[in-house]
């Protein structure tokens, strides 16, 4: 398959998300002063843009395959309970560990950084799950991962995927972040490192299990804590360091298992 299909998809996804953020979310917030729950729903609709872009423009991105065949393949791998739970626990646990270290440094209770807000807890969890975790994965880890894997090896492909996914959020860093001063620099660096690292971790799971449920839960495990978390930039610096330590270890374990399997075959 020609690389141009991938380029078309990436460019289109960037254009679409910028248009939706500026004209839909911007109008709702500035023009109608929409309440937080409505803005959350709008953000969810925007988060799904990689998926409905893919399916609405399917003939331009994957003309030689049906949508149904693609979806079936994305969820064709066997689901194993413990690895599935671990996919969620991994990213959720890294965030908790970063918060634990940050709270010790700050000398404050760990749970003092959480705020349940005014939205009901079940609704908050539901809206978080139906945002990026379910809305983005068919586009990024379904279509885009397959296309990059056709051209590059595991690590290079994962890094490219992570960078595309990362910079897709660029406008959100500007309009939906509290770090608008010099703290924006480490915040952006943290986003680049963490999102790219999470992509590598996702692809380790997907390479072994070939089912997007793993990346959905890994994505959800990362996102859910930020629904309730209120922490300063120091937390994100610690989170970045943790991912820079954990991700290379995960890649080393993946490579070790791969070499072991190859040696057993031959």
CSV table of C-alpha atoms in Angstrom, one decimal:
chain,number,residue,atom,x,y,z
A,1,UNK,CA,0.0,0.0,0.0
A,2,UNK,CA,1.3,3.4,-0.9
A,3,UNK,CA,2.6,5.7,1.8
A,4,UNK,CA,0.4,8.5,0.4
A,5,UNK,CA,-2.7,6.9,2.1
A,6,UNK,CA,-1.0,7.3,5.5
A,7,UNK,CA,0.0,10.9,4.7
A,8,UNK,CA,-3.5,11.8,3.6
A,9,UNK,CA,-4.9,10.4,6.8
A,10,UNK,CA,-2.4,12.2,9.1
A,11,UNK,CA,-2.8,15.5,7.4
A,12,UNK,CA,-6.6,15.2,7.3
A,13,UNK,CA,-6.8,14.3,11.0
A,14,UNK,CA,-4.8,17.3,11.9
A,15,UNK,CA,-6.9,19.7,9.8
A,16,UNK,CA,-10.1,18.1,11.1
A,17,UNK,CA,-9.2,18.4,14.8
A,18,UNK,CA,-8.0,22.0,14.4
A,19,UNK,CA,-11.3,22.9,12.7
A,20,UNK,CA,-13.4,21.2,15.4
A,21,UNK,CA,-11.5,22.8,18.3
A,22,UNK,CA,-11.6,26.3,16.8
A,23,UNK,CA,-15.1,26.4,15.4
A,24,UNK,CA,-17.1,23.9,17.5
A,25,UNK,CA,-15.4,23.9,20.9
A,26,UNK,CA,-14.5,27.6,20.6
A,27,UNK,CA,-18.0,28.6,19.6
A,28,UNK,CA,-19.5,26.5,22.4
A,29,UNK,CA,-17.2,28.0,25.1
A,30,UNK,CA,-16.9,31.6,23.9
A,31,UNK,CA,-20.2,32.1,22.1
A,32,UNK,CA,-22.6,30.1,24.3
A,33,UNK,CA,-20.7,29.8,27.6
A,34,UNK,CA,-21.5,26.1,27.6
A,35,UNK,CA,-21.4,24.4,31.0
A,36,UNK,CA,-18.5,22.0,31.9
A,37,UNK,CA,-20.4,18.8,31.1
A,38,UNK,CA,-21.4,20.0,27.7
A,39,UNK,CA,-17.8,21.0,26.9
A,40,UNK,CA,-16.7,17.6,28.1
A,41,UNK,CA,-19.2,16.0,25.6
A,42,UNK,CA,-17.9,18.2,22.9
A,43,UNK,CA,-14.3,17.3,23.7
A,44,UNK,CA,-15.3,13.6,23.4
A,45,UNK,CA,-16.9,14.2,20.0
A,46,UNK,CA,-13.6,15.8,18.9
A,47,UNK,CA,-11.6,13.0,20.4
A,48,UNK,CA,-13.5,10.6,18.1
A,49,UNK,CA,-12.4,12.5,15.0
A,50,UNK,CA,-9.6,10.1,14.0
A,51,UNK,CA,-12.1,7.3,13.9
A,52,UNK,CA,-15.0,8.9,12.0
A,53,UNK,CA,-12.5,10.6,9.6
A,54,UNK,CA,-11.1,7.1,8.9
A,55,UNK,CA,-14.5,5.5,8.2
A,56,UNK,CA,-16.1,8.5,6.4
A,57,UNK,CA,-13.1,8.8,4.1
A,58,UNK,CA,-12.4,5.1,4.0
A,59,UNK,CA,-12.1,4.8,0.2
A,60,UNK,CA,-9.3,7.4,0.3
A,61,UNK,CA,-7.3,5.6,3.0
A,62,UNK,CA,-7.9,1.9,2.6
A,63,UNK,CA,-9.7,1.3,-0.7
A,64,UNK,CA,-8.9,-2.4,-1.0
A,65,UNK,CA,-10.4,-3.5,2.2
A,66,UNK,CA,-13.9,-3.3,3.8
A,67,UNK,CA,-14.5,-1.5,7.0
A,68,UNK,CA,-15.9,-4.6,8.7
A,69,UNK,CA,-12.8,-6.7,7.8
A,70,UNK,CA,-10.6,-4.0,9.2
A,71,UNK,CA,-12.5,-3.8,12.5
A,72,UNK,CA,-12.6,-7.6,12.9
A,73,UNK,CA,-8.8,-7.7,12.5
A,74,UNK,CA,-8.2,-5.0,15.0
A,75,UNK,CA,-10.1,-7.0,17.6
A,76,UNK,CA,-9.2,-10.5,16.4
A,77,UNK,CA,-6.5,-11.3,19.0
A,78,UNK,CA,-7.2,-13.4,22.0
A,79,UNK,CA,-8.2,-11.5,25.2
A,80,UNK,CA,-6.5,-12.7,28.4
A,81,UNK,CA,-7.7,-11.3,31.6
A,82,UNK,CA,-4.5,-10.7,33.5
A,83,UNK,CA,-2.6,-9.0,30.6
A,84,UNK,CA,-5.7,-6.9,29.9
A,85,UNK,CA,-5.9,-5.8,33.6
A,86,UNK,CA,-2.2,-5.1,33.5
A,87,UNK,CA,-2.5,-2.9,30.5
A,88,UNK,CA,-4.7,-0.6,32.5
A,89,UNK,CA,-2.7,-0.9,35.7
A,90,UNK,CA,0.6,-0.1,34.0
A,91,UNK,CA,-0.2,3.5,33.0
A,92,UNK,CA,-2.5,4.1,35.9
A,93,UNK,CA,0.2,2.9,38.3
A,94,UNK,CA,3.0,5.0,36.7
A,95,UNK,CA,0.9,8.1,37.2
A,96,UNK,CA,0.1,7.1,40.8
A,97,UNK,CA,3.9,6.5,41.4
A,98,UNK,CA,4.7,9.9,40.0
A,99,UNK,CA,2.1,11.5,42.2
A,100,UNK,CA,3.4,9.6,45.3
A,101,UNK,CA,7.0,10.9,44.7
A,102,UNK,CA,5.7,14.4,44.0
A,103,UNK,CA,3.6,14.4,47.2
A,104,UNK,CA,6.7,13.4,49.2
A,105,UNK,CA,8.8,16.1,47.7
A,106,UNK,CA,6.0,18.7,48.4
A,107,UNK,CA,5.3,17.3,51.9
A,108,UNK,CA,1.6,17.1,51.2
A,109,UNK,CA,-0.8,14.1,51.4
A,110,UNK,CA,-1.1,12.3,48.1
A,111,UNK,CA,-4.9,12.6,48.0
A,112,UNK,CA,-4.8,16.3,48.5
A,113,UNK,CA,-4.1,16.6,44.8
A,114,UNK,CA,-7.4,15.0,43.8
A,115,UNK,CA,-10.6,16.9,43.3
A,116,UNK,CA,-13.8,15.0,42.3
A,117,UNK,CA,-15.3,18.3,41.0
A,118,UNK,CA,-19.0,18.8,40.4
A,119,UNK,CA,-19.7,16.0,37.9
A,120,UNK,CA,-21.0,12.8,39.3
A,121,UNK,CA,-18.2,10.2,39.7
A,122,UNK,CA,-19.8,7.5,37.4
A,123,UNK,CA,-20.5,10.1,34.7
A,124,UNK,CA,-16.9,11.3,35.0
A,125,UNK,CA,-15.6,7.8,34.5
A,126,UNK,CA,-17.9,7.1,31.6
A,127,UNK,CA,-17.0,10.3,29.8
A,128,UNK,CA,-13.3,9.7,30.3
A,129,UNK,CA,-13.6,6.1,28.9
A,130,UNK,CA,-15.7,7.3,25.9
A,131,UNK,CA,-13.2,10.0,25.0
A,132,UNK,CA,-9.7,9.3,23.7
A,133,UNK,CA,-9.5,5.6,24.9
A,134,UNK,CA,-12.4,4.5,22.7
A,135,UNK,CA,-12.5,7.3,20.2
A,136,UNK,CA,-8.9,7.4,19.0
A,137,UNK,CA,-7.6,3.8,19.0
A,138,UNK,CA,-9.1,2.6,15.7
A,139,UNK,CA,-7.5,5.5,13.9
A,140,UNK,CA,-4.1,5.6,15.6
A,141,UNK,CA,-3.4,2.0,16.8
A,142,UNK,CA,-5.6,0.4,14.1
A,143,UNK,CA,-5.0,2.1,10.8
A,144,UNK,CA,-1.9,4.3,11.5
A,145,UNK,CA,0.0,1.5,13.3
A,146,UNK,CA,-0.5,-0.9,10.4
A,147,UNK,CA,0.6,1.6,7.9
A,148,UNK,CA,3.8,2.6,9.8
A,149,UNK,CA,4.6,-1.1,10.5
A,150,UNK,CA,4.7,-1.8,6.8
A,151,UNK,CA,7.6,0.5,6.4
A,152,UNK,CA,9.6,0.6,9.6
A,153,UNK,CA,10.7,-1.8,12.4
A,154,UNK,CA,9.0,-1.9,15.8
A,155,UNK,CA,10.8,0.9,17.6
A,156,UNK,CA,11.1,3.4,14.7
A,157,UNK,CA,7.4,2.8,13.8
A,158,UNK,CA,6.3,3.2,17.4
A,159,UNK,CA,8.2,6.5,17.8
A,160,UNK,CA,6.7,7.9,14.6
A,161,UNK,CA,3.2,6.9,15.6
A,162,UNK,CA,3.8,8.5,19.0
A,163,UNK,CA,5.0,11.7,17.6
A,164,UNK,CA,2.0,11.9,15.2
A,165,UNK,CA,-0.4,11.2,18.0
A,166,UNK,CA,1.4,13.6,20.3
A,167,UNK,CA,1.4,16.7,18.0
A,168,UNK,CA,-2.2,16.0,17.1
A,169,UNK,CA,-2.8,17.5,20.6
A,170,UNK,CA,-0.8,20.7,19.9
A,171,UNK,CA,-3.8,23.1,19.9
A,172,UNK,CA,-5.1,21.6,23.1
A,173,UNK,CA,-1.8,22.5,24.8
A,174,UNK,CA,-2.5,26.1,24.0
A,175,UNK,CA,-6.2,26.4,24.7
A,176,UNK,CA,-6.8,23.7,27.3
A,177,UNK,CA,-3.8,23.9,29.6
A,178,UNK,CA,-3.2,25.9,32.8
A,179,UNK,CA,0.5,26.1,32.0
A,180,UNK,CA,0.7,29.3,29.9
A,181,UNK,CA,3.9,30.7,31.3
A,182,UNK,CA,7.5,29.2,31.3
A,183,UNK,CA,6.0,26.0,32.7
A,184,UNK,CA,4.6,25.3,29.3
A,185,UNK,CA,8.1,24.3,28.1
A,186,UNK,CA,8.5,21.3,30.5
A,187,UNK,CA,4.8,20.5,30.0
A,188,UNK,CA,5.2,20.2,26.2
A,189,UNK,CA,8.4,18.1,26.6
A,190,UNK,CA,6.5,15.9,29.1
A,191,UNK,CA,3.7,15.4,26.6
A,192,UNK,CA,6.1,14.5,23.8
A,193,UNK,CA,8.1,12.0,25.9
A,194,UNK,CA,5.1,10.5,27.7
A,195,UNK,CA,2.8,10.1,24.7
A,196,UNK,CA,5.5,8.6,22.6
A,197,UNK,CA,6.5,6.2,25.4
A,198,UNK,CA,2.9,5.2,25.9
A,199,UNK,CA,2.7,4.4,22.2
A,200,UNK,CA,5.7,2.1,22.5
A,201,UNK,CA,4.1,0.3,25.5
A,202,UNK,CA,0.8,0.0,23.6
A,203,UNK,CA,2.6,-1.5,20.6
A,204,UNK,CA,4.3,-4.1,22.8
A,205,UNK,CA,0.9,-5.3,23.9
A,206,UNK,CA,-0.6,-5.1,20.4
A,207,UNK,CA,2.3,-7.0,18.9
A,208,UNK,CA,1.7,-9.9,21.3
A,209,UNK,CA,-2.1,-9.9,21.5
A,210,UNK,CA,-3.3,-8.0,18.4
A,211,UNK,CA,-6.5,-6.7,20.0
A,212,UNK,CA,-7.2,-3.0,20.5
A,213,UNK,CA,-8.9,-3.6,23.8
A,214,UNK,CA,-5.4,-3.6,25.3
A,215,UNK,CA,-4.5,-0.2,24.0
A,216,UNK,CA,-8.0,1.1,24.9
A,217,UNK,CA,-7.4,0.1,28.6
A,218,UNK,CA,-3.9,1.4,28.6
A,219,UNK,CA,-5.1,4.7,27.2
A,220,UNK,CA,-7.9,4.8,29.8
A,221,UNK,CA,-5.5,4.0,32.6
A,222,UNK,CA,-3.5,7.0,31.6
A,223,UNK,CA,-6.4,9.4,31.1
A,224,UNK,CA,-8.6,8.6,34.0
A,225,UNK,CA,-6.4,10.0,36.7
A,226,UNK,CA,-6.2,13.5,35.1
A,227,UNK,CA,-10.0,13.9,35.3
A,228,UNK,CA,-9.5,14.4,39.1
A,229,UNK,CA,-5.8,15.4,39.4
A,230,UNK,CA,-4.7,18.9,40.2
A,231,UNK,CA,-0.9,19.0,40.4
A,232,UNK,CA,1.8,21.5,39.4
A,233,UNK,CA,4.4,21.0,36.7
A,234,UNK,CA,6.7,19.1,39.1
A,235,UNK,CA,4.4,16.1,38.8
A,236,UNK,CA,4.8,16.1,35.0
A,237,UNK,CA,8.6,16.3,35.3
A,238,UNK,CA,8.6,13.2,37.5
A,239,UNK,CA,6.2,11.4,35.2
A,240,UNK,CA,8.5,12.1,32.3
A,241,UNK,CA,11.5,10.7,34.1
A,242,UNK,CA,9.5,7.5,35.1
A,243,UNK,CA,8.5,6.9,31.5
A,244,UNK,CA,12.1,7.4,30.3
A,245,UNK,CA,13.1,4.7,32.8
A,246,UNK,CA,10.2,2.2,32.4
A,247,UNK,CA,9.8,2.3,28.6
A,248,UNK,CA,13.4,1.2,27.7
A,249,UNK,CA,13.0,-1.6,30.3
A,250,UNK,CA,9.8,-2.7,28.6
A,251,UNK,CA,11.5,-2.6,25.2
A,252,UNK,CA,14.4,-4.7,26.5
A,253,UNK,CA,12.0,-7.3,27.9
A,254,UNK,CA,10.2,-7.4,24.6
A,255,UNK,CA,13.4,-7.9,22.7
A,256,UNK,CA,14.6,-10.6,25.1
A,257,UNK,CA,11.4,-12.5,24.7
A,258,UNK,CA,11.6,-12.1,20.9
A,259,UNK,CA,15.1,-13.4,20.8
A,260,UNK,CA,14.2,-16.3,23.0
A,261,UNK,CA,11.3,-17.3,20.8
A,262,UNK,CA,13.4,-17.1,17.7
A,263,UNK,CA,16.1,-19.3,19.2
A,264,UNK,CA,13.5,-21.9,20.2
A,265,UNK,CA,12.3,-22.0,16.6
A,266,UNK,CA,15.7,-22.5,15.2
